[in-house]
Amino acid sequence: MFLRRFLRRIFASAVMLIALITIVFFLVRLVPGDPTHQYYSPKLGSELADRVKVQFGLDQPVHVQFLKWFGNLAAGDLGYSISFRKPVIDVILTALPVTLTLAVLALIFQMFLGILFGTLAGANPNSKLDNTINIGSLVIYCAPSFLIGLFLIYFGSVKLGLFPTSHLHSTEYEDFSAVNQFLDFLHHIFLPVLTLTITSAAFTTRFVRESLSNVLSQPFITALRSTGMGERKLVLSHALPNSLLPLITLLGIEIGSLLSGALITETIFSLPGLGRLTVDAIFSRDYPLVIGCTLISGFLVITGNFIADMLHAKLDARVSFETIG
């Protein structure tokens, strides 16, 4: 039974991913613009652009292009980037580590700060501390991530001069020792990680606060209080572990949120990640690269949700994988 549900979930995820890339495949071709426009030359005219168009099969009907692309995908070929003149998978693999590093660091700090402030607020309901954290997290959560990024650049880089405004390394990076290269990397990635962390931590704070408040009102907490158990032990040993179980499901959703946030953050800080690569590919009408970036991003989000559901079903006895699937 479990295996059948597991396979059905895998099949549903594959169908969802195929539907996503199919929609994007046709959608990007509806946007005005010509991916071979960069190859037009006053001297050569449209000759080179026409050759590129034939080379990439862009002169064929869209449905024929899709069937050919899908056939190549089944063989593990994502095609060639029109802008980079390289295999799409090679271009993506150079950018993906930057985005994953950014997202993983932001996720770690998000969870730490969100659980810390959410617990402080939830364990002290209607107090000044609770109201301060609640209002502060609401204001931060409502602020767009690009606004927070620009705010951090202004104060952290322009006014105080503590951090660089862009890029992943200094110009002298190659001359540094291994330790200094690592420190230089941390110095450059601090503001982008902080930008991603702040908005996500605000949402996690509110989520943990509400979840902890609900658990603290449960009858078993009242029964434990009647035994004379201290409030700190009650919260940390019994209420908090139960309130964090729904957070596992949130982790899967947060992967998609972090990837979309990385798209904006990488653009603001000029980081060579998957988000900025996707934006550049859209503006240059690099169809194979847009589809490749969408495929990888969709795969990460769907896989993240799948793993989160599996963990939730494993750790929470009230939930089974059958009910989730």
JSON list of C-alpha atoms in Angstrom, two decimals, residues 170-250:
[
{"chain": "A", "resi": 170, "resn": "SER", "atom": "CA", "xyz": [36.98, 40.75, -4.75]},
{"chain": "A", "resi": 171, "resn": "THR", "atom": "CA", "xyz": [39.06, 41.55, -7.82]},
{"chain": "A", "resi": 172, "resn": "GLU", "atom": "CA", "xyz": [42.19, 40.26, -5.97]},
{"chain": "A", "resi": 173, "resn": "TYR", "atom": "CA", "xyz": [40.43, 36.99, -5.08]},
{"chain": "A", "resi": 174, "resn": "GLU", "atom": "CA", "xyz": [42.83, 34.76, -7.06]},
{"chain": "A", "resi": 175, "resn": "ASP", "atom": "CA", "xyz": [45.83, 36.15, -5.14]},
{"chain": "A", "resi": 176, "resn": "PHE", "atom": "CA", "xyz": [44.34, 35.35, -1.72]},
{"chain": "A", "resi": 177, "resn": "SER", "atom": "CA", "xyz": [45.17, 32.29, 0.37]},
{"chain": "A", "resi": 178, "resn": "ALA", "atom": "CA", "xyz": [42.47, 29.62, 0.79]},
{"chain": "A", "resi": 179, "resn": "VAL", "atom": "CA", "xyz": [41.44, 31.00, 4.18]},
{"chain": "A", "resi": 180, "resn": "ASN", "atom": "CA", "xyz": [41.26, 34.57, 2.89]},
{"chain": "A", "resi": 181, "resn": "GLN", "atom": "CA", "xyz": [39.30, 33.41, -0.17]},
{"chain": "A", "resi": 182, "resn": "PHE", "atom": "CA", "xyz": [36.73, 31.82, 2.14]},
{"chain": "A", "resi": 183, "resn": "LEU", "atom": "CA", "xyz": [36.53, 34.97, 4.30]},
{"chain": "A", "resi": 184, "resn": "ASP", "atom": "CA", "xyz": [36.22, 37.11, 1.16]},
{"chain": "A", "resi": 185, "resn": "PHE", "atom": "CA", "xyz": [33.34, 34.91, -0.01]},
{"chain": "A", "resi": 186, "resn": "LEU", "atom": "CA", "xyz": [31.56, 35.26, 3.37]},
{"chain": "A", "resi": 187, "resn": "HIS", "atom": "CA", "xyz": [32.15, 39.02, 3.28]},
{"chain": "A", "resi": 188, "resn": "HIS", "atom": "CA", "xyz": [30.47, 39.29, -0.14]},
{"chain": "A", "resi": 189, "resn": "ILE", "atom": "CA", "xyz": [27.58, 36.92, 0.51]},
{"chain": "A", "resi": 190, "resn": "PHE", "atom": "CA", "xyz": [26.61, 38.36, 3.93]},
{"chain": "A", "resi": 191, "resn": "LEU", "atom": "CA", "xyz": [24.18, 41.02, 2.68]},
{"chain": "A", "resi": 192, "resn": "PRO", "atom": "CA", "xyz": [22.48, 38.74, 0.08]},
{"chain": "A", "resi": 193, "resn": "VAL", "atom": "CA", "xyz": [21.97, 36.03, 2.72]},
{"chain": "A", "resi": 194, "resn": "LEU", "atom": "CA", "xyz": [20.67, 38.61, 5.20]},
{"chain": "A", "resi": 195, "resn": "THR", "atom": "CA", "xyz": [18.23, 39.94, 2.58]},
{"chain": "A", "resi": 196, "resn": "LEU", "atom": "CA", "xyz": [16.81, 36.47, 1.98]},
{"chain": "A", "resi": 197, "resn": "THR", "atom": "CA", "xyz": [16.82, 35.60, 5.68]},
{"chain": "A", "resi": 198, "resn": "ILE", "atom": "CA", "xyz": [14.97, 38.65, 7.02]},
{"chain": "A", "resi": 199, "resn": "THR", "atom": "CA", "xyz": [11.70, 38.28, 5.10]},
{"chain": "A", "resi": 200, "resn": "SER", "atom": "CA", "xyz": [11.62, 34.49, 5.45]},
{"chain": "A", "resi": 201, "resn": "ALA", "atom": "CA", "xyz": [12.43, 34.62, 9.19]},
{"chain": "A", "resi": 202, "resn": "ALA", "atom": "CA", "xyz": [9.55, 37.04, 9.72]},
{"chain": "A", "resi": 203, "resn": "PHE", "atom": "CA", "xyz": [7.10, 34.52, 8.25]},
{"chain": "A", "resi": 204, "resn": "THR", "atom": "CA", "xyz": [8.62, 31.64, 10.26]},
{"chain": "A", "resi": 205, "resn": "THR", "atom": "CA", "xyz": [8.41, 33.72, 13.45]},
{"chain": "A", "resi": 206, "resn": "ARG", "atom": "CA", "xyz": [4.69, 34.30, 12.99]},
{"chain": "A", "resi": 207, "resn": "PHE", "atom": "CA", "xyz": [4.14, 30.64, 12.06]},
{"chain": "A", "resi": 208, "resn": "VAL", "atom": "CA", "xyz": [5.96, 29.31, 15.15]},
{"chain": "A", "resi": 209, "resn": "ARG", "atom": "CA", "xyz": [4.26, 31.86, 17.39]},
{"chain": "A", "resi": 210, "resn": "GLU", "atom": "CA", "xyz": [0.77, 30.78, 16.27]},
{"chain": "A", "resi": 211, "resn": "SER", "atom": "CA", "xyz": [1.64, 27.08, 16.36]},
{"chain": "A", "resi": 212, "resn": "LEU", "atom": "CA", "xyz": [3.11, 27.35, 19.87]},
{"chain": "A", "resi": 213, "resn": "SER", "atom": "CA", "xyz": [0.09, 29.32, 21.12]},
{"chain": "A", "resi": 214, "resn": "ASN", "atom": "CA", "xyz": [-2.23, 26.58, 19.81]},
{"chain": "A", "resi": 215, "resn": "VAL", "atom": "CA", "xyz": [-0.21, 23.81, 21.47]},
{"chain": "A", "resi": 216, "resn": "LEU", "atom": "CA", "xyz": [-0.07, 25.71, 24.79]},
{"chain": "A", "resi": 217, "resn": "SER", "atom": "CA", "xyz": [-3.88, 25.75, 24.85]},
{"chain": "A", "resi": 218, "resn": "GLN", "atom": "CA", "xyz": [-4.15, 21.97, 24.45]},
{"chain": "A", "resi": 219, "resn": "PRO", "atom": "CA", "xyz": [-5.55, 19.85, 27.35]},
{"chain": "A", "resi": 220, "resn": "PHE", "atom": "CA", "xyz": [-2.33, 17.87, 27.78]},
{"chain": "A", "resi": 221, "resn": "ILE", "atom": "CA", "xyz": [-0.44, 21.10, 28.51]},
{"chain": "A", "resi": 222, "resn": "THR", "atom": "CA", "xyz": [-3.04, 22.00, 31.14]},
{"chain": "A", "resi": 223, "resn": "ALA", "atom": "CA", "xyz": [-2.59, 18.54, 32.67]},
{"chain": "A", "resi": 224, "resn": "LEU", "atom": "CA", "xyz": [1.18, 18.97, 32.79]},
{"chain": "A", "resi": 225, "resn": "ARG", "atom": "CA", "xyz": [0.82, 22.42, 34.38]},
{"chain": "A", "resi": 226, "resn": "SER", "atom": "CA", "xyz": [-1.35, 20.87, 37.10]},
{"chain": "A", "resi": 227, "resn": "THR", "atom": "CA", "xyz": [1.56, 18.62, 38.06]},
{"chain": "A", "resi": 228, "resn": "GLY", "atom": "CA", "xyz": [3.59, 21.72, 39.00]},
{"chain": "A", "resi": 229, "resn": "MET", "atom": "CA", "xyz": [5.97, 21.51, 36.07]},
{"chain": "A", "resi": 230, "resn": "GLY", "atom": "CA", "xyz": [7.93, 24.72, 35.47]},
{"chain": "A", "resi": 231, "resn": "GLU", "atom": "CA", "xyz": [6.83, 26.92, 32.55]},
{"chain": "A", "resi": 232, "resn": "ARG", "atom": "CA", "xyz": [10.26, 26.87, 30.86]},
{"chain": "A", "resi": 233, "resn": "LYS", "atom": "CA", "xyz": [10.44, 23.05, 30.90]},
{"chain": "A", "resi": 234, "resn": "LEU", "atom": "CA", "xyz": [6.82, 22.84, 29.80]},
{"chain": "A", "resi": 235, "resn": "VAL", "atom": "CA", "xyz": [7.48, 25.02, 26.77]},
{"chain": "A", "resi": 236, "resn": "LEU", "atom": "CA", "xyz": [10.90, 23.67, 25.75]},
{"chain": "A", "resi": 237, "resn": "SER", "atom": "CA", "xyz": [10.32, 19.96, 26.43]},
{"chain": "A", "resi": 238, "resn": "HIS", "atom": "CA", "xyz": [6.65, 19.48, 25.52]},
{"chain": "A", "resi": 239, "resn": "ALA", "atom": "CA", "xyz": [4.99, 22.43, 23.75]},
{"chain": "A", "resi": 240, "resn": "LEU", "atom": "CA", "xyz": [7.79, 23.51, 21.41]},
{"chain": "A", "resi": 241, "resn": "PRO", "atom": "CA", "xyz": [8.59, 20.05, 19.90]},
{"chain": "A", "resi": 242, "resn": "ASN", "atom": "CA", "xyz": [4.90, 19.54, 19.09]},
{"chain": "A", "resi": 243, "resn": "SER", "atom": "CA", "xyz": [4.54, 23.04, 17.64]},
{"chain": "A", "resi": 244, "resn": "LEU", "atom": "CA", "xyz": [7.52, 22.55, 15.32]},
{"chain": "A", "resi": 245, "resn": "LEU", "atom": "CA", "xyz": [6.14, 19.46, 13.54]},
{"chain": "A", "resi": 246, "resn": "PRO", "atom": "CA", "xyz": [4.01, 21.53, 11.07]},
{"chain": "A", "resi": 247, "resn": "LEU", "atom": "CA", "xyz": [7.18, 23.53, 10.35]},
{"chain": "A", "resi": 248, "resn": "ILE", "atom": "CA", "xyz": [8.52, 20.53, 8.42]},
{"chain": "A", "resi": 249, "resn": "THR", "atom": "CA", "xyz": [5.79, 21.02, 5.82]},
{"chain": "A", "resi": 250, "resn": "LEU", "atom": "CA", "xyz": [6.67, 24.70, 5.70]}
]
